[in-house]
PDB file of C-alpha atoms in Angstrom:
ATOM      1  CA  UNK A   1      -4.997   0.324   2.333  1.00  0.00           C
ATOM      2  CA  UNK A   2      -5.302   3.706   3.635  1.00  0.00           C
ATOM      3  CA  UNK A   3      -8.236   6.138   4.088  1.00  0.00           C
ATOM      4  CA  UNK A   4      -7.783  10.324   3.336  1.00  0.00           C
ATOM      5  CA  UNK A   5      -5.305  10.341   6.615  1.00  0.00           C
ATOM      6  CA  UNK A   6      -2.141  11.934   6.608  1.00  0.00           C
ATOM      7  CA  UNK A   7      -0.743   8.690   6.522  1.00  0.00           C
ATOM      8  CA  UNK A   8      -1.847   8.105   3.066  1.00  0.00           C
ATOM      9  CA  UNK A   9      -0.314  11.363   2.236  1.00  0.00           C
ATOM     10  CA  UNK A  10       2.922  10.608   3.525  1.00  0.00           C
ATOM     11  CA  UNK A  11       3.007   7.490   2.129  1.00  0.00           C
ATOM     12  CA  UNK A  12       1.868   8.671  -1.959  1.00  0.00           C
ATOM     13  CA  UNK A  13       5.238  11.119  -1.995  1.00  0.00           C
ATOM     14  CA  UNK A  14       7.420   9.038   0.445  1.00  0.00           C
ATOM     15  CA  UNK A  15       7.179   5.599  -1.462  1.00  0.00           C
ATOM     16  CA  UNK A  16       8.644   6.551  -4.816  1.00  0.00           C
ATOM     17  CA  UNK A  17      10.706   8.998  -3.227  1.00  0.00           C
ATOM     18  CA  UNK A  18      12.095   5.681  -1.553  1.00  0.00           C
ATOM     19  CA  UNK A  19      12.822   4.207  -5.286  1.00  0.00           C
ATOM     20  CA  UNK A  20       9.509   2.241  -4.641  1.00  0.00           C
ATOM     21  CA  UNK A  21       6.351   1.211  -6.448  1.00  0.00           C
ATOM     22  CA  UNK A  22       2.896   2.272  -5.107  1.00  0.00           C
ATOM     23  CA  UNK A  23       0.314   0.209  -5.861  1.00  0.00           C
ATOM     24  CA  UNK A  24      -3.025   2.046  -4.445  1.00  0.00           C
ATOM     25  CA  UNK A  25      -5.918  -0.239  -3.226  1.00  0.00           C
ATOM     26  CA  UNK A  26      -9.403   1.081  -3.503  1.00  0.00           C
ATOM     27  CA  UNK A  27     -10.814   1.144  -0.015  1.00  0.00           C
ATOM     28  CA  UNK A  28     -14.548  -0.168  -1.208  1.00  0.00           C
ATOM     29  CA  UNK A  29     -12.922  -3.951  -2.754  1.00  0.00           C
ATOM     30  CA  UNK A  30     -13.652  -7.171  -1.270  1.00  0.00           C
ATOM     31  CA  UNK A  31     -11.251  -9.228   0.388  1.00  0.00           C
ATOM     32  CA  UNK A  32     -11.478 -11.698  -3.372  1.00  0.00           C
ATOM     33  CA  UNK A  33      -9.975  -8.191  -5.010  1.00  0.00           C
ATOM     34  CA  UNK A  34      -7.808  -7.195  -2.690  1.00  0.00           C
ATOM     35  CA  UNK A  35      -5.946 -10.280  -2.746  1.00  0.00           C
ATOM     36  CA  UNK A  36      -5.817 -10.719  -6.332  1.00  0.00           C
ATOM     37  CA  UNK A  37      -4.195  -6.975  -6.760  1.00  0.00           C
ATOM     38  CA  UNK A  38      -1.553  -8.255  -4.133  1.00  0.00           C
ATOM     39  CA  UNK A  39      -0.553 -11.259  -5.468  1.00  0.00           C
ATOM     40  CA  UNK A  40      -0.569 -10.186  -8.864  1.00  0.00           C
ATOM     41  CA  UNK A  41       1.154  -6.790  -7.987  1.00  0.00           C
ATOM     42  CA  UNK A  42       4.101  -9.127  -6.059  1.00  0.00           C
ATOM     43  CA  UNK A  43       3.055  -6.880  -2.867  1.00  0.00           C
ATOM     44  CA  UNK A  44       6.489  -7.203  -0.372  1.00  0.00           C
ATOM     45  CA  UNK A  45       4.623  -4.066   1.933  1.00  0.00           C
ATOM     46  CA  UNK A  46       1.694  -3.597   2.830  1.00  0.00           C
ATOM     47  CA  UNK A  47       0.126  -0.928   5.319  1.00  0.00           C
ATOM     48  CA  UNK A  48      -3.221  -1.049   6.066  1.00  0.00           C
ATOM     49  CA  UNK A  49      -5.364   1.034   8.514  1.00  0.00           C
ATOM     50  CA  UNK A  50      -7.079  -0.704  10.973  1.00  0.00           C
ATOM     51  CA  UNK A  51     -10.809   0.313  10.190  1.00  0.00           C
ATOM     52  CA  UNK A  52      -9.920  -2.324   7.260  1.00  0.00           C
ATOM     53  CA  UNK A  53      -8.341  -5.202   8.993  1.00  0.00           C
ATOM     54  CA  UNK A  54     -10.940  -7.398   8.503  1.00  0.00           C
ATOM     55  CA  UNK A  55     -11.138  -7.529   4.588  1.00  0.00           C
ATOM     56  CA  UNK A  56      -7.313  -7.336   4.494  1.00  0.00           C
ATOM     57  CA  UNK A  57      -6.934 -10.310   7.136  1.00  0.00           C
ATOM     58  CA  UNK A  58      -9.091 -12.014   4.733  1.00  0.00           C
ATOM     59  CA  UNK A  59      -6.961 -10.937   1.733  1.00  0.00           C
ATOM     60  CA  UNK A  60      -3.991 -12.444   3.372  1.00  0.00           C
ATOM     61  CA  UNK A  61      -5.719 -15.190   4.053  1.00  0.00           C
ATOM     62  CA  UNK A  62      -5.808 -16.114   0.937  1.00  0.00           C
ATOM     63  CA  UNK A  63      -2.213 -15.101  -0.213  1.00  0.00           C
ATOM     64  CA  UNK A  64       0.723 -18.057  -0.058  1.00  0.00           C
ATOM     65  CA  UNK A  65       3.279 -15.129  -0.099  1.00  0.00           C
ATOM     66  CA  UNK A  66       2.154 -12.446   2.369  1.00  0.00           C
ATOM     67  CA  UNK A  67       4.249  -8.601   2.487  1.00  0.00           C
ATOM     68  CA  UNK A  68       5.113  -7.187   5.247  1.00  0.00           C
ATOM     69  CA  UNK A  69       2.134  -5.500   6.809  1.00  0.00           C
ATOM     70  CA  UNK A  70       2.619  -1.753   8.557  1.00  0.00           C
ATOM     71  CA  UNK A  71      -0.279  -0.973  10.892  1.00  0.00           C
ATOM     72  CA  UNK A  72      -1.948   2.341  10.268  1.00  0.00           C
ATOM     73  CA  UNK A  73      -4.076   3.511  13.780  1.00  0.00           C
ATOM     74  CA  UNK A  74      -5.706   6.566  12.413  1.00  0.00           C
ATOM     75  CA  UNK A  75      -6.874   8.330  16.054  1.00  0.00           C
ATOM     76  CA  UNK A  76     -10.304   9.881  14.357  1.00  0.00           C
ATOM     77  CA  UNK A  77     -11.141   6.014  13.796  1.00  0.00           C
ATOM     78  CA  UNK A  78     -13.275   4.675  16.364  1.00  0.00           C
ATOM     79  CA  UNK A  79     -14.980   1.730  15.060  1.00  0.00           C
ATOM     80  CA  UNK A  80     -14.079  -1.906  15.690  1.00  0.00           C
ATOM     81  CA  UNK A  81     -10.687  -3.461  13.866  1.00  0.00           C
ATOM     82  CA  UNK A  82      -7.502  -4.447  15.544  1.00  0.00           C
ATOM     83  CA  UNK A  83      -3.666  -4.150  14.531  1.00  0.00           C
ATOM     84  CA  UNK A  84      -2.909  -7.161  12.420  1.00  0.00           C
ATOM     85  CA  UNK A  85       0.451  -6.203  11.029  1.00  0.00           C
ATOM     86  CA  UNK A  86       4.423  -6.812  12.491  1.00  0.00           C
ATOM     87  CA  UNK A  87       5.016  -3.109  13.184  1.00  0.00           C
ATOM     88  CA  UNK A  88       2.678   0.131  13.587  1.00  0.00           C
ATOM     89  CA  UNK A  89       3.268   2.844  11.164  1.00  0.00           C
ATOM     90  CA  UNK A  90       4.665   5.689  13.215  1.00  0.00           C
ATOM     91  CA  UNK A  91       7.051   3.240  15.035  1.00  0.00           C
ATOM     92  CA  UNK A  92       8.249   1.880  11.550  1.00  0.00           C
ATOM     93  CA  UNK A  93       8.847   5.528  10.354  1.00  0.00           C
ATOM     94  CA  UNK A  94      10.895   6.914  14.105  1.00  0.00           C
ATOM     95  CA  UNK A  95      12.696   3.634  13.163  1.00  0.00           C
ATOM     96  CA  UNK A  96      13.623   5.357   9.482  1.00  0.00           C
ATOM     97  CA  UNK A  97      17.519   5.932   8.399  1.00  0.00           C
ATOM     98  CA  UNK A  98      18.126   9.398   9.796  1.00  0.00           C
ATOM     99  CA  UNK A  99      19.303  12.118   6.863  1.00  0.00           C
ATOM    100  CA  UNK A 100      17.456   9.739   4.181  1.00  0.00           C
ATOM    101  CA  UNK A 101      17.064  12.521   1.458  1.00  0.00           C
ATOM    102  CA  UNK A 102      15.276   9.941  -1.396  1.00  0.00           C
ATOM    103  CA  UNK A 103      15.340  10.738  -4.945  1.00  0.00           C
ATOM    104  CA  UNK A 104      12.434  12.375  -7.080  1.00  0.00           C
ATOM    105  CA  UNK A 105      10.945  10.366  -9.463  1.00  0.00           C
ATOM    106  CA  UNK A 106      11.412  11.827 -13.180  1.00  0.00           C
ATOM    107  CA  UNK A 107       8.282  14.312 -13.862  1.00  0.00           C
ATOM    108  CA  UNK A 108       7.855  13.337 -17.394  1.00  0.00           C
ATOM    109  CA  UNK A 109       4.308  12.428 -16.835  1.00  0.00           C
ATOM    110  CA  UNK A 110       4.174   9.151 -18.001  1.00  0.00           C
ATOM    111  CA  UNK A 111       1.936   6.892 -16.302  1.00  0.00           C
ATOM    112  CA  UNK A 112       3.289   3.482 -14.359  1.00  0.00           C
ATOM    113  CA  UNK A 113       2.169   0.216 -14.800  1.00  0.00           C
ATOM    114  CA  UNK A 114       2.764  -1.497 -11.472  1.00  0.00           C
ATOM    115  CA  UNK A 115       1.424  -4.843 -12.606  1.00  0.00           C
ATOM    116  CA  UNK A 116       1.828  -6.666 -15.921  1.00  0.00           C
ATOM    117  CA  UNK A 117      -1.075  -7.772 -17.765  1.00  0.00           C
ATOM    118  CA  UNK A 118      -1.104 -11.227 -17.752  1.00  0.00           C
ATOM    119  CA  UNK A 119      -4.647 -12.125 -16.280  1.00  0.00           C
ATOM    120  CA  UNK A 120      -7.150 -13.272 -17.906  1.00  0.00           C
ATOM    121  CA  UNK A 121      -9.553 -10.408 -19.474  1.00  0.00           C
ATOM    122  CA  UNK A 122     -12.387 -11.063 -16.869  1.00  0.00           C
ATOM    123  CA  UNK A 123      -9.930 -10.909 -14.083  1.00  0.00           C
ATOM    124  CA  UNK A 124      -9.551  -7.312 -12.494  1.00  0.00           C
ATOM    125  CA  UNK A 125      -6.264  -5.665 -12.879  1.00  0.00           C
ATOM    126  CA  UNK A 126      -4.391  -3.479 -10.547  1.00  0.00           C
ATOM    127  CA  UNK A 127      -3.102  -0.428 -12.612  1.00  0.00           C
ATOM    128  CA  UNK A 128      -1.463   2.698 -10.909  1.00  0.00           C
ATOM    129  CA  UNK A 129      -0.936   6.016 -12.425  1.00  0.00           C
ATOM    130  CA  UNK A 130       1.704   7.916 -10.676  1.00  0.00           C
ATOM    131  CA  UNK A 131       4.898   8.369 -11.980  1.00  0.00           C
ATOM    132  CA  UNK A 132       7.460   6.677 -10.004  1.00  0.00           C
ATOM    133  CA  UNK A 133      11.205   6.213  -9.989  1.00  0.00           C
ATOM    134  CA  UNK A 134      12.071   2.786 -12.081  1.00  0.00           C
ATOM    135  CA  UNK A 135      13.436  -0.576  -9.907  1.00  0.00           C
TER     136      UNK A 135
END
């Protein structure tokens, strides 16, 4: 749960580069939302700025199965929140394989759904639209 930092940049190319699913999280959701769109979604990562810890520690809070959480410390940022995750993001990323070239995901356009629709109509769903490389 990123704001426009190059973080989030990195991270909307370098994810299904990595053969991974993005699953975007909309910045303005409750902690109730949030949680929902990560336990539906199966989240194993998550990386989160800080200017949002407190709505995310509250979505974990209410997960049984928590991901992995990646601690984004954007510098411009200098509101209250504190690092809540196991690893910050620009240690995690020195810490990459070295020579890691990643794959493209096909460019044929077609939309991927990250989640599968089995909530209940009245229950939000968590839908992404990039096109990323199949798991």
């Amino acid at each position: 749960m990123l704001a426009n930092t190059p973080e989030m940049l990195e991270c909307h190319f370098g994810i299904p580069m990595a053969g991974a699913v993005i699953n975007t999280l909309n910045t303005r959701l409750d902690a109730d939302a949030i949680a929902f769109m990560l336990g539906h979604g199966v989240a194993k990562v998550l990386i989160a700025d800080r200017e949002f810890s407190g709505t995310v520690a509250r979505a974990l809070a209410a997960l049984e199965e928590k991901p992995f959480v990646i601690d984004v410390d954007d510098p411009e940022y200098s509101g209250a929140g504190e690092r809540i995750g196991q690893v910050e993001y620009e240690r995690f990323i020195a810490g990459a394989i070295r020579n890691f070239r990643g794959s493209r995901p096909p460019m044929n356009g077609t939309p991927f759904r990250s989640t599968t629709p089995r909530a209940p109509p009245a229950t939000p769903r968590a839908w992404s639209t990039i096109t990323a490389a199949p798991i």
